[in-house]
Structures are given as C-alpha cells and as structure tokens.
Amino acid sequence: MTNIQVADHKSLHDTFASRRYFRKFDAITAHLARVAGVMESEGSLRREDVKILTRYLTSLSFTFRALSMKYLLAGRDSAPMSDALQMDCVESGFPVFQELLVMANDAQQAERHLYDMPGAAALKDQMVRMIVGQQELPTKLQFAMSQRLYYEELLRGDLFWARNDPQCLWLGNMGDDRRRFLIHWAVYDSQINLPTIYLMEVEDSGRTALPKDERRWPELQAHLMGQSLGALKLVTIAKGFDESFDDLHPKRLRRFHVGPMYSSAYTAQAGPLREVLAAARAPAGQDWALAWTLEELESERVREERAGWFSSVEREVFALDPFSGRGVDIGATRMERAIIMPQRPYQALEEMQPAGFGTVRKFVVSSKGRVLSYR
C-alpha cells in the first residue's frame, strides 16, 4: 500500500464515531430504496429495475450491518488495536475495498468460528456473573459477543460482496428464435471504493436460452465481471460484449454509481458540497449528502457484418450524446447526476447556489421516510 493510499484512508478507532458512522449508513441505504421507488413512480425506472436495485441496496445494508457488529467495540480495551474500520475519507466516504475482501474470507469460515464460540445465551450468562459477582465490566465477553453477531450475520448471507456475479431475468420472447433478457450484476469498485450496479438488456438469438446454455452463460459471466471497471466507458464495455458474443445483442446498458458519501464529520472531500455541509450545521445523523449517478447507453440501430464466406452477424451501433461532443467524452447516450440529502443540507445548498449544481437532481429525505424530488 502506498503512502497516498494510507493518507486517503481513515481508521475509526473511536467507539462512538464508529457507531454513528454505521447508523448514518443504515439511514442512507433505507433512503436509497425509497428514492428508487420515486423514480419508478415518475417512469424513469421500471418495476423490474427497482426490484433489482432494491435487492442490491438491501444487500448493501446487510453488509454494513455485519461490519457494524464486527467493529461494535472499536476503540475499547477489549478489541485489538488493529480492529477498526478502514474507510476512504477522501474519495468515497465508504469502507475501503479491503474490508469487503476480508469479510468474504470471514464468511467462508463463519460456520467454523461459530462452532468454536460459546453460544449467545452462555455469553450473556457469563456477563451477568461478572457484573454481579465480580463487579467488573465484561469487556472481553462483550467483544466475543460482537464477533459472534458478526459471524451470524455473515452466515445469513445475502450481503453485497466485492463481486456479485451476473444474474439473468427473462423479459419475454420476440419470436420463436429470439428472447429478451435483463442481465444484472454489481461490484465494489476497488479503484474508487464504491458500490456499482450494472443492468444490461440483451436480445438472445442463440439456439438455447441464455441461462440454460452451459457454454455461453459461464463465459458471459466471466466476461462481464472482467469488464466491470469504473474507468471503462459504457460504450467500451458494450462493444466488447457485442463483438465477443455473435448471438447476444446488447440493446441497453446502465451503470449506477452509489456514492460518494459526503459528511462533515467523516470525510475530507474538497469542493462545494463540503462547504454546503459546513454551512448547514445539521445535527448528527443529518450532516451528509450522497451522490447517485446513472450512466445509460442505448443501441441506435443494427448493422450487418460479414462473418466468414457465407454468413453475417448483427452488430449494434450505439447512440452517444450528440451535444458538443460530450457523448464521446462520457461514452454513453446520457448521464444523470443526482444527490440525496436531508432537509438542512438542502436548504444550505439552495441558499449558496454553488456552480455546477443547476443540472443535478436533488432528492430531499426526511427521517420519517418521505422523499421529495427537485430538479
């Protein structure tokens, strides 16, 4: 790890700071699902899209819940000095990629760890005996309990991992030899420490339906996971897919970037949002803002390309944003940026009117679950 990476990372050794951090994300992930619901009601997302996004966002909340158990006693004497969450305080505000790698390794051994640990009831009984009989704080037992809760969360599964392999949803048939599928997958981008969700609509002209094809489906999964890098443009990913699979035709590709998260208490990002949060002086739990970016690439038309002497294949021609050559820069048909924040930071944003936020969509959330949308 380089010195630059170390400077970008922050360890939450303080117990109360660590718990506030996880409570903040517990609220944020709940708001994200509601925002997706608002987008469905407006027609910008379909019901299938919202179900998929909600599933990933719920998995993300389970991941944060598991990490909150792991670091429940961070900073206490009972916890090892190294036992503190590592977060990216400059680029994303999320835990660093390494946290998810360690969590995945722990999940493989969760059952063995739980087998070697005393049960929850036994640990609680020992705590009571120490408090009443010895009049001491059972800090080591509390740490053991927190680790047991952590492994129990891992064993329940359905978490957001560093890699969430592609799944396939049938959308309908377009004829006897052509089917439509929605392929979705997600990664925790190691370069920017952010969860990223992909949705690709494809038409399948193969002889065997894609999910049942023992040759194409594993190859497709490996191909997409190898291309799931935030630095790659959507048009690069889609063209590579189109050229690799002659009987799979990508018609629409979307990428959702969840984050960065900005917080005056935890992050040190530069820019207008930092000033907005400082000016808002919002109470704990409301001093945050979360960016949400959607990139979308659509096929404009199909062209025929020769394949051998006597056959041809379909190739997609993708539509890029035509304004001022911007589409060439972003490699997508369109990009929509949004920001999600509580009311106090939103009021400060409206008062300050920083440059560059005129075209950013704003979702204002309340503690009671209400979501208001402003453009």
Coordinates of C-alpha atoms in Angstrom, one line a residue:
M1 CA 0.0 0.0 0.0
T2 CA 1.4 3.4 -1.0
N3 CA 1.6 6.5 1.3
I4 CA -1.0 8.1 -0.9
Q5 CA -3.5 5.3 -0.2
V6 CA -2.7 5.5 3.5
A7 CA -3.4 9.2 3.5
D8 CA -6.7 8.6 1.8
H9 CA -7.8 6.1 4.5
K10 CA -9.1 6.7 8.0
S11 CA -9.4 4.3 10.9
L12 CA -12.5 4.7 13.1
H13 CA -10.9 3.8 16.4
D14 CA -13.4 5.8 18.4
T15 CA -16.3 3.7 19.6
F16 CA -19.0 6.4 19.3
A17 CA -17.7 7.7 16.0
S18 CA -17.8 4.2 14.6
R19 CA -21.3 3.6 15.7
R20 CA -22.5 7.0 14.4
Y21 CA -20.9 6.1 11.1
F22 CA -22.9 2.8 10.8
R23 CA -26.1 4.4 11.9
K24 CA -25.6 7.1 9.2
F25 CA -25.3 4.4 6.5
D26 CA -28.2 2.5 7.9
A27 CA -30.4 5.5 7.3
I28 CA -28.8 6.2 3.9
T29 CA -29.4 2.8 2.5
A30 CA -33.0 2.9 3.6
H31 CA -33.4 6.3 1.8
L32 CA -31.9 4.9 -1.4
A33 CA -34.6 2.2 -1.8
R34 CA -37.3 5.0 -1.4
V35 CA -35.5 7.1 -4.0
A36 CA -35.7 4.2 -6.4
G37 CA -39.4 4.0 -5.7
V38 CA -39.8 7.7 -6.5
M39 CA -38.0 7.2 -9.8
E40 CA -40.4 4.3 -10.6
S41 CA -43.4 6.4 -9.9
E42 CA -42.1 9.0 -12.3
G43 CA -41.5 6.5 -15.0
S44 CA -37.7 6.7 -15.2
L45 CA -37.3 3.2 -13.8
R46 CA -39.4 0.1 -14.4
R47 CA -40.7 -2.2 -11.7
E48 CA -38.1 -4.8 -12.7
D49 CA -35.3 -2.3 -12.4
V50 CA -36.5 -1.1 -9.0
K51 CA -36.7 -4.7 -7.7
I52 CA -33.2 -5.4 -8.8
L53 CA -31.8 -2.1 -7.4
T54 CA -33.7 -2.7 -4.1
R55 CA -32.2 -6.1 -3.8
Y56 CA -28.6 -4.8 -4.2
L57 CA -29.3 -1.9 -1.8
T58 CA -30.8 -4.2 0.8
S59 CA -27.7 -6.4 0.4
L60 CA -25.5 -3.3 0.9
S61 CA -27.4 -2.6 4.2
F62 CA -26.8 -6.1 5.3
T63 CA -23.1 -5.6 4.6
F64 CA -23.0 -2.5 6.7
R65 CA -24.9 -4.3 9.5
A66 CA -22.3 -7.1 9.5
L67 CA -19.4 -4.6 9.7
S68 CA -21.2 -2.7 12.5
M69 CA -21.2 -5.9 14.5
K70 CA -17.6 -6.6 13.7
Y71 CA -16.5 -3.2 14.9
L72 CA -19.1 -2.7 17.6
L73 CA -16.4 -2.3 20.3
A74 CA -13.8 -0.5 18.2
G75 CA -11.6 1.6 20.4
R76 CA -12.4 -0.4 23.6
D77 CA -9.6 -2.1 25.6
S78 CA -11.1 -5.5 24.7
A79 CA -10.7 -5.0 21.0
P80 CA -7.4 -5.4 19.2
M81 CA -5.7 -2.1 18.2
S82 CA -6.0 -3.0 14.6
D83 CA -9.7 -3.8 14.9
A84 CA -11.1 -0.6 13.5
L85 CA -13.0 0.1 10.3
Q86 CA -10.8 1.4 7.4
M87 CA -12.8 4.0 5.4
D88 CA -11.9 6.1 2.3
C89 CA -12.2 9.6 3.8
V90 CA -11.2 11.4 0.6
E91 CA -12.7 9.7 -2.5
S92 CA -15.9 7.9 -1.4
G93 CA -16.7 8.0 2.3
F94 CA -17.3 4.2 2.1
P95 CA -15.3 1.4 3.6
V96 CA -12.2 0.5 1.7
F97 CA -12.3 -2.4 -0.8
Q98 CA -10.0 -4.5 1.5
E99 CA -12.8 -4.5 4.2
L100 CA -15.1 -6.5 1.8
L101 CA -12.3 -8.9 0.8
V102 CA -11.7 -9.7 4.5
M103 CA -15.4 -10.0 5.0
A104 CA -15.7 -12.5 2.1
N105 CA -12.9 -14.6 3.6
D106 CA -14.5 -14.5 7.1
A107 CA -17.8 -15.7 5.5
Q108 CA -16.1 -18.8 4.2
Q109 CA -15.1 -19.7 7.8
A110 CA -18.1 -18.3 9.7
E111 CA -19.6 -21.7 10.5
R112 CA -16.3 -22.9 12.0
H113 CA -15.9 -19.8 14.1
L114 CA -19.4 -20.1 15.5
Y115 CA -18.8 -23.7 16.3
D116 CA -15.8 -22.8 18.4
M117 CA -17.5 -20.0 20.2
P118 CA -19.8 -20.2 23.2
G119 CA -23.5 -19.6 22.4
A120 CA -25.1 -16.2 22.8
A121 CA -27.0 -17.3 25.9
A122 CA -23.8 -18.6 27.6
L123 CA -22.0 -15.4 26.9
K124 CA -24.8 -13.3 28.4
D125 CA -24.9 -15.5 31.4
Q126 CA -21.1 -15.0 31.9
M127 CA -21.5 -11.3 31.5
V128 CA -24.2 -11.2 34.3
R129 CA -22.0 -13.3 36.6
M130 CA -19.0 -10.9 36.0
I131 CA -21.1 -7.8 36.6
V132 CA -22.9 -9.1 39.7
G133 CA -20.3 -11.3 41.2
Q134 CA -17.0 -9.6 40.4
Q135 CA -18.4 -6.1 39.8
E136 CA -16.4 -5.7 36.7
L137 CA -17.2 -4.6 33.1
P138 CA -17.2 -7.8 30.9
T139 CA -15.4 -6.0 28.0
K140 CA -13.8 -9.2 26.7
L141 CA -17.1 -11.0 26.8
Q142 CA -18.7 -8.1 25.0
F143 CA -16.1 -8.3 22.3
A144 CA -16.7 -12.1 21.9
M145 CA -20.4 -11.4 21.6
S146 CA -19.9 -8.8 18.9
Q147 CA -17.8 -11.2 16.9
R148 CA -20.4 -13.9 17.3
L149 CA -23.1 -11.5 16.0
Y150 CA -20.8 -10.6 13.1
Y151 CA -20.3 -14.2 12.0
E152 CA -24.1 -14.9 12.4
E153 CA -24.7 -12.0 10.0
L154 CA -22.3 -13.5 7.5
L155 CA -23.9 -16.9 7.8
R156 CA -27.3 -15.4 6.9
G157 CA -25.9 -14.4 3.6
D158 CA -27.5 -12.0 1.0
L159 CA -24.7 -9.5 1.5
F160 CA -23.2 -7.1 -1.0
W161 CA -19.8 -8.7 -1.8
A162 CA -16.8 -7.3 -3.7
R163 CA -18.1 -9.3 -6.7
N164 CA -21.8 -10.0 -7.2
D165 CA -21.9 -12.3 -10.3
P166 CA -24.4 -11.7 -13.1
Q167 CA -27.9 -13.0 -12.9
C168 CA -30.4 -13.3 -15.7
L169 CA -34.1 -12.2 -15.8
W170 CA -36.4 -13.3 -18.7
L171 CA -38.3 -10.3 -20.1
G172 CA -40.2 -12.1 -22.9
N173 CA -40.0 -13.7 -26.3
M174 CA -39.8 -11.7 -29.5
G175 CA -40.4 -14.7 -31.7
D176 CA -39.6 -18.4 -31.9
D177 CA -35.9 -17.8 -32.1
R178 CA -35.3 -14.6 -30.2
R179 CA -35.7 -13.8 -26.5
R180 CA -35.2 -10.7 -24.3
F181 CA -33.2 -10.9 -21.0
L182 CA -32.2 -8.4 -18.4
I183 CA -28.8 -9.2 -17.0
H184 CA -27.7 -7.6 -13.8
W185 CA -24.6 -7.7 -11.6
A186 CA -22.7 -5.5 -9.2
V187 CA -19.2 -4.9 -7.9
Y188 CA -17.5 -2.9 -5.2
D189 CA -15.1 -0.9 -7.3
S190 CA -11.6 -1.3 -5.9
Q191 CA -10.3 1.9 -7.6
I192 CA -12.9 4.2 -6.1
N193 CA -14.2 2.2 -3.1
L194 CA -17.8 2.5 -4.3
P195 CA -20.7 0.0 -5.0
T196 CA -21.5 0.0 -8.7
I197 CA -24.6 -1.8 -10.2
Y198 CA -25.0 -2.8 -13.8
L199 CA -28.1 -3.6 -15.8
M200 CA -27.9 -4.8 -19.4
E201 CA -30.8 -5.6 -21.7
V202 CA -29.9 -8.1 -24.4
E203 CA -31.7 -10.0 -27.2
D204 CA -30.7 -13.6 -27.5
S205 CA -30.8 -15.2 -30.9
G206 CA -29.0 -18.4 -29.8
R207 CA -30.4 -21.9 -30.2
T208 CA -30.5 -22.4 -26.4
A209 CA -31.9 -19.8 -24.0
L210 CA -29.0 -18.0 -22.4
P211 CA -29.4 -19.1 -18.7
K212 CA -29.7 -22.7 -19.8
D213 CA -26.7 -22.6 -22.2
E214 CA -23.9 -24.4 -20.5
R215 CA -21.3 -22.8 -22.8
R216 CA -22.4 -19.2 -23.2
W217 CA -23.7 -18.4 -19.7
P218 CA -20.4 -19.1 -17.7
E219 CA -18.4 -17.4 -20.5
L220 CA -20.7 -14.4 -20.3
Q221 CA -20.4 -14.1 -16.5
A222 CA -16.6 -14.2 -16.7
H223 CA -16.5 -11.7 -19.5
L224 CA -18.8 -9.2 -17.7
M225 CA -17.0 -9.4 -14.4
G226 CA -13.7 -8.8 -16.1
Q227 CA -15.1 -5.6 -17.7
S228 CA -16.7 -4.2 -14.6
L229 CA -14.3 -1.3 -14.0
G230 CA -15.5 2.2 -13.3
A231 CA -12.6 3.5 -15.5
L232 CA -14.1 1.8 -18.6
K233 CA -16.7 3.7 -20.6
L234 CA -20.1 2.0 -21.2
V235 CA -19.6 2.1 -24.9
T236 CA -16.3 0.2 -24.4
I237 CA -18.0 -2.5 -22.3
A238 CA -21.0 -2.8 -24.7
K239 CA -18.9 -3.0 -27.8
G240 CA -16.6 -5.6 -26.3
F241 CA -19.6 -7.7 -25.3
D242 CA -21.2 -7.3 -28.7
E243 CA -18.1 -8.5 -30.5
S244 CA -17.5 -11.4 -28.2
F245 CA -21.0 -12.9 -28.5
D246 CA -22.4 -13.1 -32.0
D247 CA -25.8 -14.3 -30.9
L248 CA -26.3 -11.9 -27.9
H249 CA -27.2 -8.3 -28.8
P250 CA -26.9 -5.6 -26.1
K251 CA -29.7 -3.1 -26.6
R252 CA -29.3 -1.1 -23.4
L253 CA -26.6 -0.8 -20.7
R254 CA -26.9 1.1 -17.5
R255 CA -24.5 1.7 -14.6
F256 CA -25.5 3.1 -11.2
H257 CA -22.7 4.6 -9.1
V258 CA -23.8 4.7 -5.4
G259 CA -21.8 7.4 -3.8
P260 CA -19.6 9.2 -2.9
M261 CA -20.9 10.0 0.6
Y262 CA -20.0 13.4 2.0
S263 CA -20.1 14.1 5.7
S264 CA -18.6 17.0 7.6
A265 CA -17.8 14.6 10.5
Y266 CA -16.1 11.8 8.5
T267 CA -14.9 12.8 5.0
A268 CA -12.4 15.4 3.7
Q269 CA -13.5 15.7 0.1
A270 CA -12.9 19.1 -1.5
G271 CA -15.5 21.0 -3.4
P272 CA -18.8 22.8 -2.9
L273 CA -20.5 20.0 -1.0
R274 CA -18.0 20.3 1.8
E275 CA -18.8 24.0 2.1
V276 CA -22.5 23.3 2.0
L277 CA -22.4 20.7 4.8
A278 CA -20.3 23.1 6.9
A279 CA -22.8 25.9 6.4
A280 CA -25.8 23.7 7.1
R281 CA -24.6 22.8 10.7
A282 CA -27.0 19.9 10.6
P283 CA -27.4 17.8 13.7
A284 CA -25.8 14.3 14.0
G285 CA -27.4 11.9 11.5
Q286 CA -28.4 14.6 9.1
D287 CA -25.0 16.0 8.2
W288 CA -24.5 14.1 5.0
A289 CA -25.1 14.0 1.2
L290 CA -24.9 11.1 -1.1
A291 CA -24.2 11.3 -4.9
W292 CA -26.1 9.0 -7.2
T293 CA -25.1 8.8 -10.8
L294 CA -26.8 6.9 -13.7
E295 CA -25.0 6.3 -17.0
E296 CA -27.1 4.9 -19.8
L297 CA -26.1 3.6 -23.3
E298 CA -28.7 2.6 -25.9
S299 CA -28.4 0.9 -29.2
E300 CA -29.4 3.3 -32.1
R301 CA -29.5 0.8 -34.9
V302 CA -28.1 -2.5 -36.2
R303 CA -25.7 -3.1 -39.0
E304 CA -24.8 -6.4 -40.7
E305 CA -21.1 -7.6 -40.6
R306 CA -19.7 -10.4 -42.6
A307 CA -18.6 -13.5 -40.6
G308 CA -16.8 -15.9 -42.9
W309 CA -17.7 -16.5 -46.5
F310 CA -21.4 -17.2 -46.4
S311 CA -22.8 -15.7 -43.2
S312 CA -23.2 -12.4 -41.4
V313 CA -23.8 -11.2 -37.8
E314 CA -25.6 -8.3 -36.3
R315 CA -23.6 -5.5 -34.7
E316 CA -25.0 -2.7 -32.6
V317 CA -24.4 0.9 -33.3
F318 CA -24.7 2.8 -30.1
A319 CA -26.2 6.3 -29.7
L320 CA -23.9 8.8 -28.0
D321 CA -24.9 12.2 -26.5
P322 CA -24.6 14.5 -29.5
F323 CA -24.2 17.8 -27.7
S324 CA -20.8 19.4 -28.2
G325 CA -19.1 16.1 -28.5
R326 CA -19.9 15.3 -24.8
G327 CA -21.0 11.8 -25.7
V328 CA -17.5 11.0 -26.9
D329 CA -16.2 12.0 -23.5
I330 CA -18.6 10.1 -21.3
G331 CA -19.1 7.1 -23.7
A332 CA -22.8 7.0 -23.1
T333 CA -26.1 8.1 -24.5
R334 CA -26.9 10.1 -21.4
M335 CA -25.8 10.7 -17.8
E336 CA -27.9 11.8 -15.0
R337 CA -26.4 13.0 -11.7
A338 CA -28.4 13.2 -8.6
I339 CA -27.7 14.0 -4.9
I340 CA -29.6 12.7 -1.9
M341 CA -29.6 14.7 1.3
P342 CA -31.6 15.7 4.4
Q343 CA -33.5 18.9 4.5
R344 CA -30.9 21.1 6.4
P345 CA -28.1 20.5 3.9
Y346 CA -30.6 21.0 1.0
Q347 CA -31.6 24.4 2.4
A348 CA -27.9 25.4 2.6
L349 CA -27.4 24.2 -1.0
E350 CA -30.3 26.3 -2.2
E351 CA -29.0 29.4 -0.3
M352 CA -25.5 29.1 -1.6
Q353 CA -26.3 28.0 -5.2
P354 CA -22.8 26.7 -5.9
A355 CA -21.8 26.4 -9.6
G356 CA -22.4 23.1 -11.3
F357 CA -25.5 22.0 -9.4
G358 CA -28.1 23.5 -11.7
T359 CA -28.5 20.3 -13.7
V360 CA -28.1 18.0 -10.7
R361 CA -31.3 16.4 -9.5
K362 CA -31.9 16.7 -5.8
F363 CA -33.7 14.1 -3.6
V364 CA -34.6 15.5 -0.1
V365 CA -35.3 12.9 2.5
S366 CA -36.8 13.0 6.0
S367 CA -36.4 10.8 9.0
K368 CA -40.0 9.7 8.5
G369 CA -39.2 8.2 5.1
R370 CA -40.6 11.0 2.9
V371 CA -38.7 11.8 -0.3
L372 CA -39.1 15.0 -2.3
S373 CA -37.7 15.4 -5.8
Y374 CA -36.3 18.7 -7.1
R375 CA -34.7 19.5 -10.5

